[in-house]
Amino acid sequence: MSEPLVMGIETSCDETGVGIVRGTDLLADEVASSVEEQARYGGVVPEVASRAHLEAMVPTVQRALDEAGVTLHDLDGIAVTAGPGLAGALMVGVGAAKAYSLATGVPLYGVNHLSAHIAVDTLENGPIPEPSIGLLVSGGHSTIMMVEDLAGEVSQLGASIDDAAGEAFDKVARLLGLPFPGGPYIDKAAREGDRAFVEFPRGLTAAKDMERHRYDFSFSGLKTAVARWIEAQRAEGKDIPVNDVAAAFQEAVCDVLSRKAILAAKEQGVETLLLGGGVAANSRLRSMAVERAERAGLTLRFPKPKLCTDNGAMVAALGSHLVAAKAEPSAMNFPADSSMDVTVVSLADKLD
Amino acid sequence: MNVLVVDTSTSAVQAAIVQIDGDELYLESFRREIDGRGHVERLSPFIEACLEESNLKPSGIDAVVAGTGPGPYTGLRVGMVTAATFAAGRGIPVYGVCSLDGIGGSARGRALVATDARRKEIYWAVYHNGARQGDPQVGKPAELPDLEADYALGEGAAKYAERLRIPAEERPVYPDPVKLVELAVPRVRDGAPTERLTPLYLRRPDAKPVSP
Ligand SMILES: [Zn+2]
């Protein structure tokens, strides 16, 4: 068999993503987003997202097939995000993937969204050295992962104990009067700002926290600190220097994220660090991670920003990896699992 | 012609294959399980089982019919996306039918059809000798207008029998797959263009837009 041709469907949040890859070549990456509609609500409303997924599914799949110049019957696998994510949103993607598989006889793979964020890097930078450490940061997750085998052995070293990093970006953006989603707007404002303008707290970095929560994150205290600082300024009748606050906030987030991820790689004796998730598109996180990885003698990898955010290509990339590794397809009765465990890369072995 | 029909507008997860032979409709195979939270796990295996029982390959299906609700959204969407993508995957048309018609379409006399809308509400419509009178509605069972219906039926009628001022059938009935197909027969026969399925939501999403 030539390299596997796989379609990936991703509906864990507010984007309907359909990607098609052959081996590690990206042939199509179509996204229908409800972000504009979500912005009217100031955040992701699950019901709005689910409605949009249903409407977008068939046309988005068709666009991806056309873009790739293939038909469903050419596929060697159909992969879909089975979790984690918003339950109602996941169900639309899972239902669709099952029916496409049923209609065409193409094997089905229910896969983990987090591992897909790691796998997407293969599309730009080739096969992933094993083991690798993955730092996944987005509106839904802030996780340090150990990837021993991308086809089946993945574990979690640490994660946020409260807000995800992306959530903190959204909330602080709101405090600063910047639009949703906050990440790109804070990034942009921060470029004109002074990173050392205020020293915001770095969560879970105190000595005692480094014992219990060595690789974990906490961003809710940071968000509160920014809110208090803004409140205090306003009480004194001062203007809020948006660019400076954005830069100082972003510095605090990126500092903790990169520091702990590199610490994990060094302590686990792993030479490769991968960045993934929407926040991995942040320019400061990238430049800081590049600098620190180089100093630590680590290889740092990350895909281009468009592949960092949720998309179908990442699901297809993981699917292609699973097909190539001869992983078992999933049974037709697998559920959408909103809290799917990071250790379950695909649902092949978890069902009878 | 063989038609795959799915309905997930109620707590019944349903799939069936109905054969259209001249003016006759035959139920070839049928799967139903009452599992209000199990739509995404059960529906595709049910379709698989129906195909097997009917001795058909997916290529033996000529059209798909889907109940478009009204119904609790999460489950309803699973049926509709399954119908739409199965049809797209085979290159065959898909047609939507109001799920309540799958119950009321066979009701004699003047009947209130009510399904469970959760949050202590029902989806409802009145039928006169099988013909729906007006658009489906959502509301509290005790707050329906005077409908002059002789009886009430459906999962919602059974559940809220005490609050309806209309005698209700105790045994819940669900959209009948043969009836759903029957209502789509003209479209199936004419090879009408495939439809973009839109659920009958009847409610707005639970969120308020932020003021600009
Ligand atoms: Zn993600």
Short mmCIF file of C-alpha atoms and ligand atoms in Angstrom, two decimals, chain A residues 113 117 138 141 310 314, ligand 1:
data_model
loop_
_atom_site.label_atom_id
_atom_site.label_comp_id
_atom_site.label_asym_id
_atom_site.label_seq_id
_atom_site.Cartn_x
_atom_site.Cartn_y
_atom_site.Cartn_z
CA HIS A 113 -7.97 15.47 20.24
CA HIS A 117 -2.53 18.31 18.22
CA SER A 138 -5.42 26.35 23.86
CA HIS A 141 -6.34 22.63 27.50
CA ASP A 310 -8.24 23.10 15.98
CA MET A 314 -4.51 17.24 12.81
ZN ZN C 1 -7.58 21.82 20.61
#
